[in-house]
Amino acid sequence: MAIEQTFSILKPDAVGKNKIGAIIQRLEESGLKVVAARMIHLSQKEAEGFYAVHRERGFFADLVKFMISGPVMAMALEGENAVQVYRDVMGATNPKNAAPGTIRADFADSIDENAAHGSDSLENAKIELAYFFRTTELCPRTR
């Protein structure tokens, strides 16, 4: 398998519940390594820019409102097959459908406040990582 990088946001609900450490522990136990991290409070403009792909969807305004409601933890993750591994660790978007032991099953309250975001492809991971991190801020640990 190839070493990949993917993007993660721990959303305001997970940060507000003080679950950053518990979630990072799960990431590390799954073989992922944190190669960059920063806690930020997104502005409306930043949240709208990041989620621009969803601008025409009915949930866009609520998503932006939620994402600016408190700080988030943005992270670059690295590991073998990182995109799929992280998606598996996160669980289904709707926590009611998420497998037991996944981030969303254990830490999310609803489909709207679902604890975490993760890139859905390598192409999107590159775009999302660049939105939050300069290349010089990524510290690959597999070299």
PDB file of C-alpha atoms in Angstrom:
ATOM      1  CA  MET A   1       0.000   0.000   0.000  1.00  0.00           C
ATOM      2  CA  ALA A   2       1.053   3.544  -0.639  1.00  0.00           C
ATOM      3  CA  ILE A   3       1.869   6.135   1.996  1.00  0.00           C
ATOM      4  CA  GLU A   4      -0.690   8.925   1.647  1.00  0.00           C
ATOM      5  CA  GLN A   5      -1.641  12.150   3.348  1.00  0.00           C
ATOM      6  CA  THR A   6      -5.227  13.099   4.093  1.00  0.00           C
ATOM      7  CA  PHE A   7      -7.021  15.968   5.769  1.00  0.00           C
ATOM      8  CA  SER A   8      -9.081  15.980   8.952  1.00  0.00           C
ATOM      9  CA  ILE A   9     -11.128  18.552  10.809  1.00  0.00           C
ATOM     10  CA  LEU A  10     -12.347  17.827  14.293  1.00  0.00           C
ATOM     11  CA  LYS A  11     -15.504  19.903  14.312  1.00  0.00           C
ATOM     12  CA  PRO A  12     -16.751  22.314  16.997  1.00  0.00           C
ATOM     13  CA  ASP A  13     -18.849  19.631  18.712  1.00  0.00           C
ATOM     14  CA  ALA A  14     -15.883  17.270  19.222  1.00  0.00           C
ATOM     15  CA  VAL A  15     -13.579  20.127  20.275  1.00  0.00           C
ATOM     16  CA  GLY A  16     -16.239  21.490  22.642  1.00  0.00           C
ATOM     17  CA  LYS A  17     -16.584  18.079  24.290  1.00  0.00           C
ATOM     18  CA  ASN A  18     -12.797  17.999  24.854  1.00  0.00           C
ATOM     19  CA  LYS A  19     -12.390  14.860  22.707  1.00  0.00           C
ATOM     20  CA  ILE A  20      -9.326  15.917  20.681  1.00  0.00           C
ATOM     21  CA  GLY A  21      -6.946  13.648  22.594  1.00  0.00           C
ATOM     22  CA  ALA A  22      -9.275  10.641  22.507  1.00  0.00           C
ATOM     23  CA  ILE A  23      -9.739  11.044  18.757  1.00  0.00           C
ATOM     24  CA  ILE A  24      -6.029  11.485  18.062  1.00  0.00           C
ATOM     25  CA  GLN A  25      -5.353   8.340  20.095  1.00  0.00           C
ATOM     26  CA  ARG A  26      -7.707   6.408  17.813  1.00  0.00           C
ATOM     27  CA  LEU A  27      -6.001   7.844  14.753  1.00  0.00           C
ATOM     28  CA  GLU A  28      -2.589   6.795  16.012  1.00  0.00           C
ATOM     29  CA  GLU A  29      -3.844   3.342  16.997  1.00  0.00           C
ATOM     30  CA  SER A  30      -5.129   2.897  13.436  1.00  0.00           C
ATOM     31  CA  GLY A  31      -1.643   3.579  12.058  1.00  0.00           C
ATOM     32  CA  LEU A  32      -2.143   7.223  11.091  1.00  0.00           C
ATOM     33  CA  LYS A  33       0.374   9.865  12.107  1.00  0.00           C
ATOM     34  CA  VAL A  34      -0.385  13.533  12.698  1.00  0.00           C
ATOM     35  CA  VAL A  35       2.065  15.471  10.509  1.00  0.00           C
ATOM     36  CA  ALA A  36       0.536  18.931  11.023  1.00  0.00           C
ATOM     37  CA  ALA A  37      -2.134  20.340  13.313  1.00  0.00           C
ATOM     38  CA  ARG A  38      -3.625  23.679  14.221  1.00  0.00           C
ATOM     39  CA  MET A  39      -6.602  24.782  16.225  1.00  0.00           C
ATOM     40  CA  ILE A  40      -8.483  27.631  14.616  1.00  0.00           C
ATOM     41  CA  HIS A  41     -11.801  29.407  14.859  1.00  0.00           C
ATOM     42  CA  LEU A  42     -13.011  29.675  11.275  1.00  0.00           C
ATOM     43  CA  SER A  43     -14.474  32.921  10.023  1.00  0.00           C
ATOM     44  CA  GLN A  44     -17.643  32.787   7.970  1.00  0.00           C
ATOM     45  CA  LYS A  45     -15.610  33.537   4.839  1.00  0.00           C
ATOM     46  CA  GLU A  46     -13.155  30.704   5.589  1.00  0.00           C
ATOM     47  CA  ALA A  47     -15.940  28.190   6.259  1.00  0.00           C
ATOM     48  CA  GLU A  48     -17.833  29.239   3.126  1.00  0.00           C
ATOM     49  CA  GLY A  49     -14.641  28.916   1.082  1.00  0.00           C
ATOM     50  CA  PHE A  50     -13.787  25.492   2.435  1.00  0.00           C
ATOM     51  CA  TYR A  51     -17.311  24.129   1.882  1.00  0.00           C
ATOM     52  CA  ALA A  52     -17.879  26.012  -1.405  1.00  0.00           C
ATOM     53  CA  VAL A  53     -18.531  22.716  -3.204  1.00  0.00           C
ATOM     54  CA  HIS A  54     -21.760  22.481  -1.183  1.00  0.00           C
ATOM     55  CA  ARG A  55     -22.864  26.103  -1.752  1.00  0.00           C
ATOM     56  CA  GLU A  56     -25.984  25.149  -3.741  1.00  0.00           C
ATOM     57  CA  ARG A  57     -27.124  22.454  -1.320  1.00  0.00           C
ATOM     58  CA  GLY A  58     -29.849  23.076   1.233  1.00  0.00           C
ATOM     59  CA  PHE A  59     -27.634  22.364   4.229  1.00  0.00           C
ATOM     60  CA  PHE A  60     -24.856  24.824   3.288  1.00  0.00           C
ATOM     61  CA  ALA A  61     -25.947  27.745   5.519  1.00  0.00           C
ATOM     62  CA  ASP A  62     -26.441  25.494   8.554  1.00  0.00           C
ATOM     63  CA  LEU A  63     -23.096  23.780   7.937  1.00  0.00           C
ATOM     64  CA  VAL A  64     -21.275  27.107   7.800  1.00  0.00           C
ATOM     65  CA  LYS A  65     -23.081  28.343  10.926  1.00  0.00           C
ATOM     66  CA  PHE A  66     -22.080  25.184  12.776  1.00  0.00           C
ATOM     67  CA  MET A  67     -18.450  25.289  11.592  1.00  0.00           C
ATOM     68  CA  ILE A  68     -18.010  28.860  12.860  1.00  0.00           C
ATOM     69  CA  SER A  69     -19.723  28.154  16.197  1.00  0.00           C
ATOM     70  CA  GLY A  70     -16.454  27.221  17.931  1.00  0.00           C
ATOM     71  CA  PRO A  71     -12.859  26.229  17.352  1.00  0.00           C
ATOM     72  CA  VAL A  72     -11.901  23.312  15.122  1.00  0.00           C
ATOM     73  CA  MET A  73      -8.743  21.195  14.979  1.00  0.00           C
ATOM     74  CA  ALA A  74      -7.370  20.919  11.454  1.00  0.00           C
ATOM     75  CA  MET A  75      -4.888  18.095  10.907  1.00  0.00           C
ATOM     76  CA  ALA A  76      -2.807  16.514   8.195  1.00  0.00           C
ATOM     77  CA  LEU A  77      -2.656  12.759   8.650  1.00  0.00           C
ATOM     78  CA  GLU A  78      -0.215  10.354   7.045  1.00  0.00           C
ATOM     79  CA  GLY A  79      -0.058   6.608   6.692  1.00  0.00           C
ATOM     80  CA  GLU A  80      -0.642   3.632   4.465  1.00  0.00           C
ATOM     81  CA  ASN A  81      -3.891   4.125   2.551  1.00  0.00           C
ATOM     82  CA  ALA A  82      -4.561   7.153   4.797  1.00  0.00           C
ATOM     83  CA  VAL A  83      -7.682   8.418   3.012  1.00  0.00           C
ATOM     84  CA  GLN A  84      -9.568   5.143   3.386  1.00  0.00           C
ATOM     85  CA  VAL A  85      -8.177   4.349   6.834  1.00  0.00           C
ATOM     86  CA  TYR A  86      -9.344   7.711   8.176  1.00  0.00           C
ATOM     87  CA  ARG A  87     -12.772   7.367   6.553  1.00  0.00           C
ATOM     88  CA  ASP A  88     -13.114   3.938   8.192  1.00  0.00           C
ATOM     89  CA  VAL A  89     -12.059   5.321  11.593  1.00  0.00           C
ATOM     90  CA  MET A  90     -14.541   8.228  11.249  1.00  0.00           C
ATOM     91  CA  GLY A  91     -17.496   6.010  10.386  1.00  0.00           C
ATOM     92  CA  ALA A  92     -20.645   6.820   8.435  1.00  0.00           C
ATOM     93  CA  THR A  93     -21.655  10.476   8.101  1.00  0.00           C
ATOM     94  CA  ASN A  94     -24.827   9.796  10.082  1.00  0.00           C
ATOM     95  CA  PRO A  95     -23.675   8.598  13.515  1.00  0.00           C
ATOM     96  CA  LYS A  96     -26.790   6.418  13.766  1.00  0.00           C
ATOM     97  CA  ASN A  97     -25.376   4.382  10.871  1.00  0.00           C
ATOM     98  CA  ALA A  98     -21.752   4.458  12.046  1.00  0.00           C
ATOM     99  CA  ALA A  99     -20.137   1.238  13.217  1.00  0.00           C
ATOM    100  CA  PRO A 100     -19.505   0.895  16.953  1.00  0.00           C
ATOM    101  CA  GLY A 101     -16.082   2.181  17.943  1.00  0.00           C
ATOM    102  CA  THR A 102     -15.865   4.784  15.171  1.00  0.00           C
ATOM    103  CA  ILE A 103     -15.396   8.481  15.898  1.00  0.00           C
ATOM    104  CA  ARG A 104     -18.878   9.400  14.766  1.00  0.00           C
ATOM    105  CA  ALA A 105     -20.586   6.526  16.581  1.00  0.00           C
ATOM    106  CA  ASP A 106     -18.861   7.448  19.838  1.00  0.00           C
ATOM    107  CA  PHE A 107     -18.579  11.243  19.711  1.00  0.00           C
ATOM    108  CA  ALA A 108     -21.197  12.660  17.297  1.00  0.00           C
ATOM    109  CA  ASP A 109     -24.715  13.740  18.212  1.00  0.00           C
ATOM    110  CA  SER A 110     -26.334  13.984  14.786  1.00  0.00           C
ATOM    111  CA  ILE A 111     -25.747  13.965  11.058  1.00  0.00           C
ATOM    112  CA  ASP A 112     -25.285  17.751  11.291  1.00  0.00           C
ATOM    113  CA  GLU A 113     -22.946  17.716  14.287  1.00  0.00           C
ATOM    114  CA  ASN A 114     -20.942  14.652  13.360  1.00  0.00           C
ATOM    115  CA  ALA A 115     -17.595  15.338  15.083  1.00  0.00           C
ATOM    116  CA  ALA A 116     -15.224  15.088  12.119  1.00  0.00           C
ATOM    117  CA  HIS A 117     -14.603  15.770   8.451  1.00  0.00           C
ATOM    118  CA  GLY A 118     -12.219  13.790   6.280  1.00  0.00           C
ATOM    119  CA  SER A 119     -11.124  13.972   2.674  1.00  0.00           C
ATOM    120  CA  ASP A 120     -12.941  11.562   0.373  1.00  0.00           C
ATOM    121  CA  SER A 121     -10.120  11.157  -2.183  1.00  0.00           C
ATOM    122  CA  LEU A 122      -6.412  11.844  -2.623  1.00  0.00           C
ATOM    123  CA  GLU A 123      -7.265  14.680  -5.007  1.00  0.00           C
ATOM    124  CA  ASN A 124      -9.529  16.358  -2.463  1.00  0.00           C
ATOM    125  CA  ALA A 125      -7.013  15.695   0.321  1.00  0.00           C
ATOM    126  CA  LYS A 126      -4.422  17.749  -1.575  1.00  0.00           C
ATOM    127  CA  ILE A 127      -6.909  20.608  -2.083  1.00  0.00           C
ATOM    128  CA  GLU A 128      -8.098  20.540   1.535  1.00  0.00           C
ATOM    129  CA  LEU A 129      -4.597  20.287   2.987  1.00  0.00           C
ATOM    130  CA  ALA A 130      -3.517  23.295   0.907  1.00  0.00           C
ATOM    131  CA  TYR A 131      -6.512  25.283   2.208  1.00  0.00           C
ATOM    132  CA  PHE A 132      -5.242  25.012   5.789  1.00  0.00           C
ATOM    133  CA  PHE A 133      -1.493  24.306   5.621  1.00  0.00           C
ATOM    134  CA  ARG A 134       1.525  25.587   3.732  1.00  0.00           C
ATOM    135  CA  THR A 135       3.705  22.812   2.326  1.00  0.00           C
ATOM    136  CA  THR A 136       6.450  23.789   4.755  1.00  0.00           C
ATOM    137  CA  GLU A 137       4.100  23.129   7.690  1.00  0.00           C
ATOM    138  CA  LEU A 138       3.643  19.458   6.764  1.00  0.00           C
ATOM    139  CA  CYS A 139       6.190  17.331   8.586  1.00  0.00           C
ATOM    140  CA  PRO A 140       6.156  13.891   6.936  1.00  0.00           C
ATOM    141  CA  ARG A 141       7.271  11.210   9.342  1.00  0.00           C
ATOM    142  CA  THR A 142       7.820   8.414   6.841  1.00  0.00           C
ATOM    143  CA  ARG A 143      10.967   9.672   5.168  1.00  0.00           C
TER     144      ARG A 143
END
